[in-house]
Amino acid sequence: MLLLVPPVTALVVLWGVAATTSLQDSLRQARAQTFTTKVLEPTDQVIAALQDERRMSLSALGDDATIGRAGFEAQREATDRADAAFRASAEDEEIRGATRPVTRQRMTRFADALGGLEPLRAEIDDRSLGRAEAMARYTEYIEMATEIYDEVHSLDPDLVRQNRVLRTLENARENLSREDALVTGALAAGRLSEEERLQLVEFAGAHRFLYGDAARELQGSYRVRYEQIVSGPEFRRFDELQNRLMQRDSAGGRPGVDIGAWHTATEAVDAQLAALSSEIRKENTRRAGNEANAVLLRLALTGGLGLLAVIAAILFAVRAGRRLIVESRAMAAAVDEFAQQRLPLINERARRGEEPLEELAAGDAPDGGRAGGRAGERGGGRDSGRFRVTEVDQIDRAFAQTKRAVVRAAENEARANRRLNEIFVTLARRNQSLLQRLLRMLETMQRDTEDPDELERLFELDALATRMRRHAEGLVILSGRPSGRTWADPVRMVDVARAAASEVEDYTRVEVVPMGRAALLGPAVADTIHLIAELIENAAVFSPPNTTIRVTGQEVAHGFVMEVEDRGLGIAPDMLAELNRLLATAPELDLDDSARLGLFVVARLSARHGIKVTLRASPYGGITAIALIPRELVARPPERPGGHEVTDTGEWAVAGAAPPAPPVPSAPQPPSGDHLALVTPPPADLPVRRRQTHMAPQLRRTAETREEPSGTGGEERSPEAARDFMSTVQRGWRRGRAADAGDGGP
């Protein structure tokens, strides 16, 4: 839907701009009409009345006998009526929207100035005012009125030009009126002063210049009409009288022009020029009306038809957009359903080698993948041409080809992974076989030597080979295969922990705490030993070499919990949470994260047997790894009739070890240490003297373990049993050497 917003918005904006422009033009024309009726016409009436009153006032001051008192008062009343009409227009609120503030200020100032007409008239009646001063006072009023003409409302440039010509003609008439008033007063007085002659020259030059300027702007019939006026007999007569009055010899004496002839000539010329101005004004008004009608029509077309077009475009856009949205959502749902549901399933089935996969990729989308309309029901199919929007249908076709390519790629990748896993498994199996032979050879060498130093070096080689075997088993486990070592009978948890400790390099730092009589079922022993060994090795690597790694265990409500605690560097909380997620989900091996290979092995083993492994911060600053073994894998020791447990006879030895001999009733077992391996006592034969009976328990136990039980010399120990045996021997030697060093030596 967002794709449709820009074009629809642009269309609405264009319509809004056009409608706004038309509306503004219409409002401008309405303001022009108001300006003409409320401002220009009342102002023209006041100017015309003031011009007539000025001429009559100057004539009266010159004692013109042709001017009657009744006519003089009638003209003043006409001026007062024009003044009242102008004041009403100036106070009308309607002109606020049609005029600028400066125009309203000029109208107000002119209306206030007209209040000074009565004092002016009184001075004229008292003859306390000269003709020149009266002329200036009336002219000042008229000039204030002409300032209101400055504002013009029109959109037609030709109409603007015609209005400008009309204003020029009005200014020319004003200068002609000034000339008429000046000459009338002088002729009535019978004398034209030099100052008045110079003013006459100024006024004549002004109206001649203005009429000439207007004539250059006139076009068509108006220009022809103006040329007829200036070439007519009335204008020639007026021009002749005007030139006679402007001669220098006419100043200072009685003018050689009759006042009646002057009135006749000026009134004829003024009437003709006024008629021309009136025609131009009427034509401008007519054209302004036509322009207003055109603006209103344009507004109707733009606002009405344009609005209908916009609505139709929006409806079409919404319909097309809705269709696009429905099909796009259906397409998106198909892609999402394929990516979230089918692709992982395809990868899993390809990894397992199941067929066919292409039908799975091309199947219909489930109901949950519908994103809108009927198109969503076909969102994941192979068919093409299902979408009405061409672009969406093309995307669907390309997506169908992509799915088939993805399936082929998944099959090829799974096939390559299987081959690679087979190679790894083969190599790991070969290494396991060689390492198993190496461990047996080391066991034989350990039994054949009696040199403690050599035996210690052999034991170190044994531990190193055991680690190598565990790493080889890790490759097998990551490939999804069993490790290869199996136990048939349950093995005590403490022995599982000891076996795990013996598979790490720093086994001497590991302290295995007694864990009770609980045992682990045979099928889970090998993987659990590997799992605990990985946790112990991580603890050893990430902790100082002088610290102890403590392995504890106990039965809980949901099974058996084994804890591996170190006093190392610890892990940041966010990293700890990430590692716990890895252990809980058992993801596929990330080749870029080889540093966590052991954790991937732990996650795979824990998922195989349902063991829950959790990492948490240790009170010592390190990490405590908790492995919760489910109750289904935990075994209890058998009980004798009567509810008593069988004594510790070692019947749960490591798989492959020699069968235990029956217990000796005459010699009690020495108390076991915290992390000493379980040793099976020798079989009970004829009473014999036991060597080192009075030695310390630890040394006596070491000596006893070096004696081969009778009846078992022909059987081989398993590597695990040999490792337990050698661990016990080495601990005894170290304690003996420590005791000799404490005594000061020989």
PDB file of N, CA and C in Angstrom, residues 53-65 67 123-132 134-135 181 184-190:
ATOM      1  N   GLU A  53     -16.259  71.825  -8.081  1.00  0.00           N
ATOM      2  CA  GLU A  53     -16.337  72.833  -7.018  1.00  0.00           C
ATOM      3  C   GLU A  53     -15.104  73.728  -7.034  1.00  0.00           C
ATOM      4  N   ARG A  54     -13.959  73.178  -7.357  1.00  0.00           N
ATOM      5  CA  ARG A  54     -12.750  73.996  -7.435  1.00  0.00           C
ATOM      6  C   ARG A  54     -12.869  75.054  -8.531  1.00  0.00           C
ATOM      7  N   ARG A  55     -13.342  74.618  -9.702  1.00  0.00           N
ATOM      8  CA  ARG A  55     -13.479  75.588 -10.810  1.00  0.00           C
ATOM      9  C   ARG A  55     -14.478  76.685 -10.461  1.00  0.00           C
ATOM     10  N   MET A  56     -15.586  76.304  -9.870  1.00  0.00           N
ATOM     11  CA  MET A  56     -16.607  77.295  -9.524  1.00  0.00           C
ATOM     12  C   MET A  56     -16.128  78.201  -8.389  1.00  0.00           C
ATOM     13  N   SER A  57     -15.345  77.607  -7.450  1.00  0.00           N
ATOM     14  CA  SER A  57     -14.838  78.435  -6.348  1.00  0.00           C
ATOM     15  C   SER A  57     -13.865  79.482  -6.867  1.00  0.00           C
ATOM     16  N   LEU A  58     -12.964  79.116  -7.778  1.00  0.00           N
ATOM     17  CA  LEU A  58     -12.021  80.074  -8.337  1.00  0.00           C
ATOM     18  C   LEU A  58     -12.746  81.113  -9.197  1.00  0.00           C
ATOM     19  N   SER A  59     -13.797  80.665  -9.866  1.00  0.00           N
ATOM     20  CA  SER A  59     -14.584  81.612 -10.658  1.00  0.00           C
ATOM     21  C   SER A  59     -15.293  82.619  -9.761  1.00  0.00           C
ATOM     22  N   ALA A  60     -15.798  82.097  -8.616  1.00  0.00           N
ATOM     23  CA  ALA A  60     -16.476  83.007  -7.668  1.00  0.00           C
ATOM     24  C   ALA A  60     -15.491  83.985  -7.059  1.00  0.00           C
ATOM     25  N   LEU A  61     -14.284  83.524  -6.750  1.00  0.00           N
ATOM     26  CA  LEU A  61     -13.270  84.424  -6.199  1.00  0.00           C
ATOM     27  C   LEU A  61     -12.839  85.468  -7.230  1.00  0.00           C
ATOM     28  N   GLY A  62     -13.019  85.169  -8.517  1.00  0.00           N
ATOM     29  CA  GLY A  62     -12.688  86.138  -9.574  1.00  0.00           C
ATOM     30  C   GLY A  62     -13.865  87.012  -9.961  1.00  0.00           C
ATOM     31  N   ASP A  63     -14.965  86.926  -9.223  1.00  0.00           N
ATOM     32  CA  ASP A  63     -16.160  87.745  -9.471  1.00  0.00           C
ATOM     33  C   ASP A  63     -16.749  87.479 -10.847  1.00  0.00           C
ATOM     34  N   ASP A  64     -16.864  86.168 -11.152  1.00  0.00           N
ATOM     35  CA  ASP A  64     -17.476  85.785 -12.423  1.00  0.00           C
ATOM     36  C   ASP A  64     -18.972  86.007 -12.309  1.00  0.00           C
ATOM     37  N   ALA A  65     -19.461  86.839 -13.147  1.00  0.00           N
ATOM     38  CA  ALA A  65     -20.887  87.159 -13.084  1.00  0.00           C
ATOM     39  C   ALA A  65     -21.753  86.021 -13.573  1.00  0.00           C
ATOM     40  N   ILE A  67     -21.519  82.974 -12.688  1.00  0.00           N
ATOM     41  CA  ILE A  67     -21.684  81.969 -11.643  1.00  0.00           C
ATOM     42  C   ILE A  67     -22.745  82.452 -10.675  1.00  0.00           C
ATOM     43  N   GLU A 123     -13.997  80.321   4.112  1.00  0.00           N
ATOM     44  CA  GLU A 123     -12.963  81.279   3.725  1.00  0.00           C
ATOM     45  C   GLU A 123     -13.209  81.812   2.318  1.00  0.00           C
ATOM     46  N   ILE A 124     -13.695  80.917   1.427  1.00  0.00           N
ATOM     47  CA  ILE A 124     -14.005  81.363   0.061  1.00  0.00           C
ATOM     48  C   ILE A 124     -15.173  82.335   0.087  1.00  0.00           C
ATOM     49  N   ASP A 125     -16.183  82.017   0.882  1.00  0.00           N
ATOM     50  CA  ASP A 125     -17.341  82.920   0.960  1.00  0.00           C
ATOM     51  C   ASP A 125     -16.949  84.261   1.572  1.00  0.00           C
ATOM     52  N   ASP A 126     -16.043  84.277   2.521  1.00  0.00           N
ATOM     53  CA  ASP A 126     -15.591  85.526   3.145  1.00  0.00           C
ATOM     54  C   ASP A 126     -14.547  86.240   2.302  1.00  0.00           C
ATOM     55  N   ARG A 127     -14.112  85.608   1.223  1.00  0.00           N
ATOM     56  CA  ARG A 127     -13.075  86.148   0.336  1.00  0.00           C
ATOM     57  C   ARG A 127     -11.788  86.453   1.110  1.00  0.00           C
ATOM     58  N   SER A 128     -11.562  85.620   2.142  1.00  0.00           N
ATOM     59  CA  SER A 128     -10.314  85.758   2.893  1.00  0.00           C
ATOM     60  C   SER A 128      -9.221  84.861   2.342  1.00  0.00           C
ATOM     61  N   LEU A 129      -9.498  84.227   1.249  1.00  0.00           N
ATOM     62  CA  LEU A 129      -8.570  83.274   0.644  1.00  0.00           C
ATOM     63  C   LEU A 129      -8.377  83.648  -0.807  1.00  0.00           C
ATOM     64  N   GLY A 130      -7.129  83.665  -1.257  1.00  0.00           N
ATOM     65  CA  GLY A 130      -6.844  83.987  -2.636  1.00  0.00           C
ATOM     66  C   GLY A 130      -7.082  82.809  -3.558  1.00  0.00           C
ATOM     67  N   ARG A 131      -7.099  83.132  -4.880  1.00  0.00           N
ATOM     68  CA  ARG A 131      -7.355  82.087  -5.858  1.00  0.00           C
ATOM     69  C   ARG A 131      -6.248  81.036  -5.841  1.00  0.00           C
ATOM     70  N   ALA A 132      -5.030  81.429  -5.716  1.00  0.00           N
ATOM     71  CA  ALA A 132      -3.914  80.469  -5.739  1.00  0.00           C
ATOM     72  C   ALA A 132      -3.971  79.522  -4.546  1.00  0.00           C
ATOM     73  N   ALA A 134      -6.672  78.805  -2.756  1.00  0.00           N
ATOM     74  CA  ALA A 134      -7.849  77.955  -2.914  1.00  0.00           C
ATOM     75  C   ALA A 134      -7.566  76.847  -3.924  1.00  0.00           C
ATOM     76  N   MET A 135      -6.877  77.246  -4.994  1.00  0.00           N
ATOM     77  CA  MET A 135      -6.482  76.238  -5.994  1.00  0.00           C
ATOM     78  C   MET A 135      -5.623  75.144  -5.351  1.00  0.00           C
ATOM     79  N   ALA A 181      -9.727  75.598 -14.016  1.00  0.00           N
ATOM     80  CA  ALA A 181     -10.028  76.393 -12.820  1.00  0.00           C
ATOM     81  C   ALA A 181      -9.145  77.636 -12.746  1.00  0.00           C
ATOM     82  N   THR A 184     -10.267  80.093 -15.512  1.00  0.00           N
ATOM     83  CA  THR A 184     -11.590  80.640 -15.194  1.00  0.00           C
ATOM     84  C   THR A 184     -11.487  81.732 -14.139  1.00  0.00           C
ATOM     85  N   GLY A 185     -10.702  81.479 -13.098  1.00  0.00           N
ATOM     86  CA  GLY A 185     -10.532  82.514 -12.067  1.00  0.00           C
ATOM     87  C   GLY A 185      -9.855  83.760 -12.607  1.00  0.00           C
ATOM     88  N   ALA A 186      -8.839  83.571 -13.460  1.00  0.00           N
ATOM     89  CA  ALA A 186      -8.128  84.731 -14.012  1.00  0.00           C
ATOM     90  C   ALA A 186      -9.024  85.535 -14.946  1.00  0.00           C
ATOM     91  N   LEU A 187      -9.789  84.835 -15.801  1.00  0.00           N
ATOM     92  CA  LEU A 187     -10.678  85.531 -16.716  1.00  0.00           C
ATOM     93  C   LEU A 187     -11.782  86.246 -15.960  1.00  0.00           C
ATOM     94  N   ALA A 188     -12.267  85.616 -14.869  1.00  0.00           N
ATOM     95  CA  ALA A 188     -13.306  86.279 -14.073  1.00  0.00           C
ATOM     96  C   ALA A 188     -12.761  87.522 -13.395  1.00  0.00           C
ATOM     97  N   ALA A 189     -11.507  87.480 -12.991  1.00  0.00           N
ATOM     98  CA  ALA A 189     -10.892  88.647 -12.357  1.00  0.00           C
ATOM     99  C   ALA A 189     -10.437  89.678 -13.378  1.00  0.00           C
ATOM    100  N   GLY A 190     -10.352  89.275 -14.649  1.00  0.00           N
ATOM    101  CA  GLY A 190      -9.928  90.186 -15.710  1.00  0.00           C
ATOM    102  C   GLY A 190      -8.447  90.411 -15.751  1.00  0.00           C
TER     103      GLY A 190
END
